[in-house]
Coordinates of C-alpha atoms in Angstrom, one line a residue:
M1 CA -41.9 21.5 -6.8
T2 CA -41.8 18.6 -4.4
A3 CA -38.8 16.8 -3.0
S4 CA -39.8 13.6 -4.8
S5 CA -39.9 15.4 -8.2
N6 CA -36.5 16.9 -7.5
L7 CA -35.1 13.4 -6.8
L8 CA -36.7 12.1 -9.9
R9 CA -35.1 14.8 -12.1
I10 CA -31.7 14.0 -10.5
H11 CA -32.2 10.3 -11.2
H12 CA -33.0 11.0 -14.9
A13 CA -30.0 13.3 -15.2
I14 CA -27.7 10.7 -13.8
N15 CA -29.2 8.1 -16.1
R16 CA -28.6 10.3 -19.1
Q17 CA -25.0 10.8 -18.1
S18 CA -24.5 7.1 -17.5
K19 CA -25.8 6.0 -20.9
R20 CA -23.0 4.6 -23.1
A21 CA -22.4 6.0 -26.5
Y22 CA -20.2 5.0 -29.4
H23 CA -17.5 7.5 -28.3
D24 CA -17.3 5.7 -25.0
L25 CA -15.8 2.6 -26.8
I26 CA -12.1 2.5 -27.6
T27 CA -10.5 -0.5 -29.2
L28 CA -6.8 -1.0 -28.6
P29 CA -4.4 -2.5 -31.1
S30 CA -4.6 -5.7 -29.0
K31 CA -8.4 -5.8 -29.8
K32 CA -9.2 -5.2 -26.1
P33 CA -12.2 -2.9 -25.8
I34 CA -12.1 0.0 -23.3
I35 CA -15.6 1.2 -22.3
S36 CA -16.0 4.3 -20.2
Q37 CA -19.2 4.9 -18.1
G38 CA -20.6 7.6 -15.9
P39 CA -19.9 11.3 -15.5
P40 CA -16.2 12.2 -15.2
G41 CA -14.8 12.0 -11.7
Y42 CA -13.9 9.8 -8.8
S43 CA -16.8 7.4 -9.1
A44 CA -16.7 7.1 -12.9
V45 CA -15.3 4.2 -14.9
T46 CA -12.8 5.1 -17.7
G47 CA -12.5 1.4 -18.6
H48 CA -8.7 1.6 -18.4
V49 CA -6.6 -0.7 -16.1
V50 CA -3.2 0.8 -15.4
T51 CA -0.2 -0.6 -13.5
V52 CA 2.1 1.9 -11.9
F53 CA 5.5 0.4 -10.9
G54 CA 7.1 2.8 -8.4
C55 CA 3.7 3.9 -7.2
T56 CA 4.9 4.4 -3.6
G57 CA 7.6 6.9 -4.6
F58 CA 7.5 10.6 -4.9
L59 CA 6.1 10.9 -8.5
G60 CA 4.1 7.7 -8.2
R61 CA 1.7 8.8 -5.5
Y62 CA 0.6 11.8 -7.5
L63 CA 0.2 9.8 -10.7
V64 CA -2.0 7.2 -8.9
S65 CA -4.1 10.0 -7.4
K66 CA -4.7 11.6 -10.8
L67 CA -5.5 8.3 -12.5
A68 CA -7.9 7.2 -9.7
R69 CA -9.7 10.5 -9.7
Q70 CA -10.5 10.0 -13.3
G71 CA -12.1 6.6 -12.5
T72 CA -9.2 4.5 -13.7
Q73 CA -8.5 1.2 -12.0
V74 CA -4.9 1.3 -10.8
I75 CA -2.7 -1.7 -9.9
V76 CA -0.3 -0.6 -7.3
P77 CA 2.7 -3.0 -6.8
Y78 CA 4.3 -2.6 -3.4
R79 CA 7.2 -4.1 -1.5
D80 CA 6.4 -2.9 2.0
E81 CA 2.8 -3.3 3.4
D82 CA 2.9 0.2 5.1
E83 CA 4.2 2.0 2.0
K84 CA 1.1 1.6 0.0
R85 CA -1.6 2.3 2.7
H86 CA -1.9 6.0 1.7
L87 CA -2.8 5.0 -1.9
K88 CA -6.0 3.1 -1.0
P89 CA -8.3 6.0 -0.4
M90 CA -7.2 7.8 -3.6
G91 CA -9.8 5.8 -5.7
D92 CA -13.3 4.5 -5.3
L93 CA -14.1 1.1 -3.9
G94 CA -12.1 -1.6 -5.8
Q95 CA -10.3 0.9 -8.0
I96 CA -7.0 0.7 -6.2
V97 CA -5.7 -2.8 -6.3
P98 CA -2.5 -3.5 -4.3
M99 CA -0.2 -6.4 -5.3
E100 CA 3.0 -7.4 -3.6
W101 CA 6.0 -7.7 -6.0
D102 CA 9.7 -7.9 -6.2
I103 CA 11.6 -6.5 -9.2
R104 CA 13.5 -9.8 -9.5
N105 CA 10.4 -12.0 -9.5
E106 CA 9.1 -12.4 -13.1
N107 CA 6.0 -14.2 -12.0
Q108 CA 4.9 -11.4 -9.7
I109 CA 5.6 -8.8 -12.4
A110 CA 3.5 -10.8 -14.9
E111 CA 0.6 -11.0 -12.4
C112 CA 0.8 -7.2 -12.0
V113 CA 0.5 -6.4 -15.7
R114 CA -1.7 -9.2 -17.2
H115 CA -4.9 -7.2 -17.0
S116 CA -3.5 -3.7 -17.9
D117 CA -3.7 -1.8 -21.1
I118 CA -0.9 0.6 -20.1
V119 CA 2.1 0.1 -17.8
F120 CA 4.1 2.9 -16.2
N121 CA 7.6 2.2 -14.9
L122 CA 8.6 4.9 -12.4
V123 CA 11.1 2.6 -10.5
G124 CA 14.4 4.2 -9.8
R125 CA 16.9 5.1 -7.1
D126 CA 19.3 7.9 -6.5
Y127 CA 21.9 6.0 -4.5
A128 CA 23.2 2.4 -4.6
T129 CA 22.8 -0.2 -1.8
K130 CA 24.2 -3.6 -1.2
S131 CA 21.0 -5.2 -2.4
F132 CA 20.2 -2.9 -5.3
D133 CA 22.8 -0.9 -7.3
F134 CA 21.9 1.5 -10.1
A135 CA 22.1 -1.1 -12.8
S136 CA 20.0 -3.8 -11.1
V137 CA 17.1 -1.3 -10.8
Q138 CA 17.4 1.1 -13.7
V139 CA 18.8 -1.3 -16.3
D140 CA 18.0 -4.9 -15.5
G141 CA 14.8 -4.1 -13.7
A142 CA 13.5 -1.8 -16.3
E143 CA 14.3 -4.3 -19.1
R144 CA 12.6 -7.1 -17.1
I145 CA 9.3 -5.1 -16.6
A146 CA 9.3 -4.0 -20.3
K147 CA 9.9 -7.6 -21.5
I148 CA 7.2 -9.1 -19.4
A149 CA 4.7 -6.4 -20.4
A150 CA 5.4 -7.1 -24.0
Q151 CA 5.0 -10.8 -23.5
S152 CA 1.7 -10.3 -21.7
G153 CA 0.3 -8.3 -24.6
V154 CA 0.2 -4.9 -22.9
P155 CA -0.5 -2.4 -25.7
R156 CA 1.4 0.6 -24.2
F157 CA 4.5 1.0 -22.0
V158 CA 5.7 4.3 -20.5
H159 CA 9.2 4.4 -18.9
V160 CA 10.3 7.4 -16.8
S161 CA 14.0 8.2 -17.2
H162 CA 15.8 11.5 -16.5
L163 CA 16.5 14.7 -18.4
N164 CA 20.3 14.1 -18.0
A165 CA 20.3 10.5 -19.1
S166 CA 23.6 10.0 -21.1
A167 CA 25.9 7.0 -21.7
T168 CA 28.9 9.3 -21.4
S169 CA 27.9 11.0 -18.2
P170 CA 30.3 10.9 -15.3
S171 CA 27.4 10.0 -13.0
K172 CA 26.4 6.3 -12.7
L173 CA 22.8 7.3 -12.2
Y174 CA 22.6 9.1 -15.5
Q175 CA 24.6 6.4 -17.3
T176 CA 22.2 3.6 -16.1
K177 CA 19.2 5.8 -17.0
A178 CA 20.5 6.0 -20.6
E179 CA 21.2 2.3 -20.7
G180 CA 17.8 1.5 -19.3
E181 CA 16.1 3.5 -22.0
E182 CA 18.0 1.4 -24.7
R183 CA 17.0 -1.9 -23.0
V184 CA 13.4 -0.8 -22.7
N185 CA 13.2 0.2 -26.3
T186 CA 14.6 -3.1 -27.3
A187 CA 12.3 -5.2 -25.1
F188 CA 9.1 -3.2 -25.8
K189 CA 8.7 -1.9 -29.4
G190 CA 7.0 1.5 -29.3
A191 CA 7.7 2.3 -25.7
T192 CA 7.3 6.0 -24.6
I193 CA 10.3 7.5 -22.8
I194 CA 9.7 10.4 -20.4
R195 CA 12.7 12.5 -19.4
P196 CA 11.7 15.0 -16.6
G197 CA 14.0 17.4 -14.9
P198 CA 14.7 17.5 -11.2
L199 CA 11.3 17.3 -9.4
Y200 CA 10.1 19.5 -6.5
G201 CA 7.1 19.1 -4.3
Y202 CA 6.0 18.2 -0.7
E203 CA 8.2 15.2 -0.3
D204 CA 11.0 16.3 -2.6
K205 CA 14.8 16.1 -2.1
L206 CA 15.3 19.5 -3.7
L207 CA 13.6 22.3 -1.8
N208 CA 13.5 20.4 1.5
N209 CA 17.2 19.5 1.4
L210 CA 18.1 23.1 0.4
A211 CA 16.4 24.2 3.6
I212 CA 17.9 21.6 5.8
W213 CA 21.4 20.9 4.3
P214 CA 22.4 24.1 2.4
I215 CA 26.1 23.3 2.8
W216 CA 25.8 20.3 0.3
W217 CA 24.2 22.6 -2.3
K218 CA 27.2 24.9 -2.3
L219 CA 29.3 22.4 -4.1
N220 CA 30.7 23.8 -7.4
D221 CA 30.3 27.2 -5.7
A222 CA 26.5 26.7 -6.2
K223 CA 27.0 27.7 -9.9
T224 CA 25.6 24.4 -11.2
R225 CA 22.6 25.0 -13.5
T226 CA 19.4 23.1 -13.0
R227 CA 15.9 23.0 -14.6
P228 CA 13.5 22.0 -11.8
V229 CA 10.0 20.9 -12.7
H230 CA 6.8 20.7 -10.5
V231 CA 5.9 17.0 -9.7
M232 CA 2.3 17.8 -10.3
D233 CA 3.0 18.9 -13.9
V234 CA 4.9 15.7 -14.7
A235 CA 2.2 13.6 -13.0
Q236 CA -0.4 15.3 -15.2
V237 CA 1.6 14.6 -18.3
L238 CA 1.7 10.9 -17.4
A239 CA -2.0 10.8 -16.6
N240 CA -2.8 12.5 -20.0
L241 CA -0.9 9.7 -21.8
V242 CA -3.6 7.2 -20.8
H243 CA -5.9 8.9 -23.2
N244 CA -3.2 9.9 -25.7
A245 CA -2.4 7.4 -28.5
Q246 CA 1.2 8.7 -29.2
Q247 CA 3.8 6.0 -28.8
G248 CA 7.4 5.3 -29.6
R249 CA 8.8 8.7 -28.8
T250 CA 11.0 10.4 -26.2
I251 CA 9.3 13.3 -24.4
A252 CA 11.6 15.8 -22.6
L253 CA 10.0 17.6 -19.6
P254 CA 12.5 20.2 -18.3
G255 CA 11.5 23.0 -16.0
P256 CA 10.5 26.3 -17.8
S257 CA 13.6 28.1 -16.5
T258 CA 17.3 27.4 -16.0
L259 CA 18.4 28.4 -12.5
T260 CA 21.5 28.0 -10.4
Y261 CA 21.7 26.3 -7.0
E262 CA 22.8 29.7 -5.7
Y263 CA 19.5 31.3 -6.7
L264 CA 17.6 28.4 -5.2
L265 CA 19.4 28.8 -1.9
D266 CA 18.5 32.5 -1.9
L267 CA 14.9 31.6 -2.8
V268 CA 14.5 29.2 0.1
S269 CA 16.3 31.6 2.5
S270 CA 14.0 34.5 1.4
L271 CA 10.8 32.4 1.8
T272 CA 11.7 30.9 5.2
F273 CA 13.2 34.2 6.6
Q274 CA 16.2 32.2 7.7
P275 CA 19.6 33.9 7.3
P276 CA 21.7 32.6 4.3
S277 CA 24.0 29.8 5.2
R278 CA 27.5 30.9 6.1
A279 CA 28.9 27.4 5.7
P280 CA 32.1 27.3 3.5
V281 CA 32.2 25.8 0.1
V282 CA 33.4 22.2 0.5
P283 CA 36.0 21.0 -2.0
K284 CA 34.9 18.1 -4.2
S285 CA 37.5 15.8 -2.8
V286 CA 36.4 16.4 0.8
A287 CA 32.7 16.0 -0.2
L288 CA 33.5 12.7 -1.9
A289 CA 35.4 11.4 1.2
V290 CA 32.5 12.3 3.5
A291 CA 30.0 10.7 1.2
K292 CA 32.0 7.5 1.0
A293 CA 32.3 7.4 4.7
A294 CA 28.5 7.9 5.0
Q295 CA 27.9 4.8 2.9
A296 CA 28.5 2.8 6.1
V297 CA 25.3 4.4 7.5
W298 CA 22.1 2.6 6.6
W299 CA 20.5 5.8 5.2
P300 CA 23.2 7.8 3.5
L301 CA 22.8 11.6 3.8
L302 CA 24.8 12.1 0.6
S303 CA 26.1 9.4 -1.8
P304 CA 29.3 9.8 -3.8
D305 CA 27.3 9.8 -7.1
E306 CA 25.2 12.6 -5.8
V307 CA 28.3 14.7 -5.2
V308 CA 29.3 14.0 -8.8
R309 CA 25.8 15.1 -10.0
R310 CA 26.1 18.5 -8.1
Y311 CA 28.8 19.4 -10.7
I312 CA 26.7 18.5 -13.8
D313 CA 24.5 21.1 -15.4
D314 CA 21.0 19.9 -16.6
A315 CA 20.8 19.2 -20.3
D316 CA 19.9 22.1 -22.6
T317 CA 17.1 20.1 -24.2
P318 CA 13.9 21.8 -25.6
G319 CA 10.8 20.7 -23.7
D320 CA 7.9 18.8 -25.3
W321 CA 5.2 20.2 -23.1
D322 CA 3.0 21.5 -25.9
S323 CA 2.6 18.0 -27.3
V324 CA 1.3 16.6 -24.0
G325 CA -1.1 19.4 -23.2
V326 CA 0.5 20.8 -20.0
T327 CA 2.1 24.2 -19.3
P328 CA 4.9 23.9 -16.7
S329 CA 4.9 26.1 -13.6
E330 CA 7.7 28.3 -12.4
I331 CA 9.2 27.2 -9.1
E332 CA 8.3 30.6 -7.4
Q333 CA 4.6 29.8 -7.9
H334 CA 4.8 26.8 -5.6
A335 CA 7.9 27.0 -3.4
I336 CA 6.2 28.6 -0.5
Q337 CA 3.8 25.6 -0.1
Y338 CA 6.8 23.3 0.5
V339 CA 9.2 25.5 2.5
R340 CA 6.7 27.4 4.8
R341 CA 7.1 24.6 7.4
Y342 CA 10.7 25.9 7.9
R343 CA 9.6 29.3 9.1
S344 CA 9.6 30.2 12.7
A345 CA 6.2 30.9 14.4
E346 CA 6.5 34.6 14.3
N347 CA 7.3 34.6 10.6
F348 CA 4.8 32.0 9.6
S349 CA 2.3 34.4 8.1
R350 CA 4.6 37.1 6.8
P351 CA 4.3 38.1 3.1
N352 CA 6.5 36.3 0.7
V353 CA 9.8 37.8 -0.4
F354 CA 11.4 36.7 -3.6
P355 CA 15.0 37.4 -4.5
P356 CA 15.8 38.9 -7.9
R357 CA 16.6 36.3 -10.5
P358 CA 20.2 36.4 -11.8
V359 CA 20.8 36.9 -15.5
L360 CA 22.7 33.9 -16.9
V361 CA 25.4 34.5 -19.4
E362 CA 23.4 32.8 -22.2
E363 CA 20.4 35.0 -21.5
E364 CA 22.6 38.2 -21.7
V365 CA 23.5 37.3 -25.3
G366 CA 20.1 36.2 -26.3
L367 CA 20.6 32.5 -26.0
G368 CA 18.3 31.8 -23.1
F369 CA 17.3 28.2 -22.3

């Protein structure tokens, strides 16, 4: 068989895959047609246009990557020119569209969403600053984005909150997350609310900080219970929602296991072959005083609200993973990828050692999370 005949067969195969069929046409409630084309993958066209607010953050970069690899055109609003540069090569030519925006500028928000058929709001912050406190971002900002999306005729809106969102929480972050959910549901009828647990991954503030600042994770004698979830799993759930018609519901995404900070400290220490921290347990009053003093620094190492959150167990809420087609990963499956960098040169290739998991009281009596 000649090379020319091989090329001809490949050409015909691509043409067959590129032909549009009836199942490639989706009509949204807004009467806007979504037409996919080409074989699945980086250079395909799903027909969807998606806006991801908060795309330059931890979760946002992985969501943009997953969407772009499907052939979805992604609008990436940014504040700083350098913060969005890594997003550009995630999609094919013209598929990643950067647009400058400010959360207080309604005209810029409207420009970012006016061509989209689904909008994700991942914007949030875990400490307050003079320019942006918790409420201005997670309440007023979330409501503003949802309201403008509704006015622009966007069919679907997905808002990412937190597993511990509660109006009665002692933490301002969790309070404003709950209030933001209410405002979003009022501004955009049928919005989908996502409540993930604490995220871990390459750029996380969980495993990395456990390795660098173990003393601040010993608050509450390291007995606080947490339900960490892999950032890739949450990003996959969000990406699946583009092709999932379910709306108007709250989806809880806790990690598959309930662990203590004490166990996570042991896990990081075992994987990095660093001796366990001998730092004393800092009283809450001292930690709050240090955190308040650190607020004078431009980049706070620990905010007062974060100290409060170290004493709050993650909510005992059943997960909705089955409804979104994703099985969450245990933290031991991925932790070595993110903490290996903290090993010394002689220990870099040593086999992994995992500490035994402690049995929590609820699990002893058959009431496991």
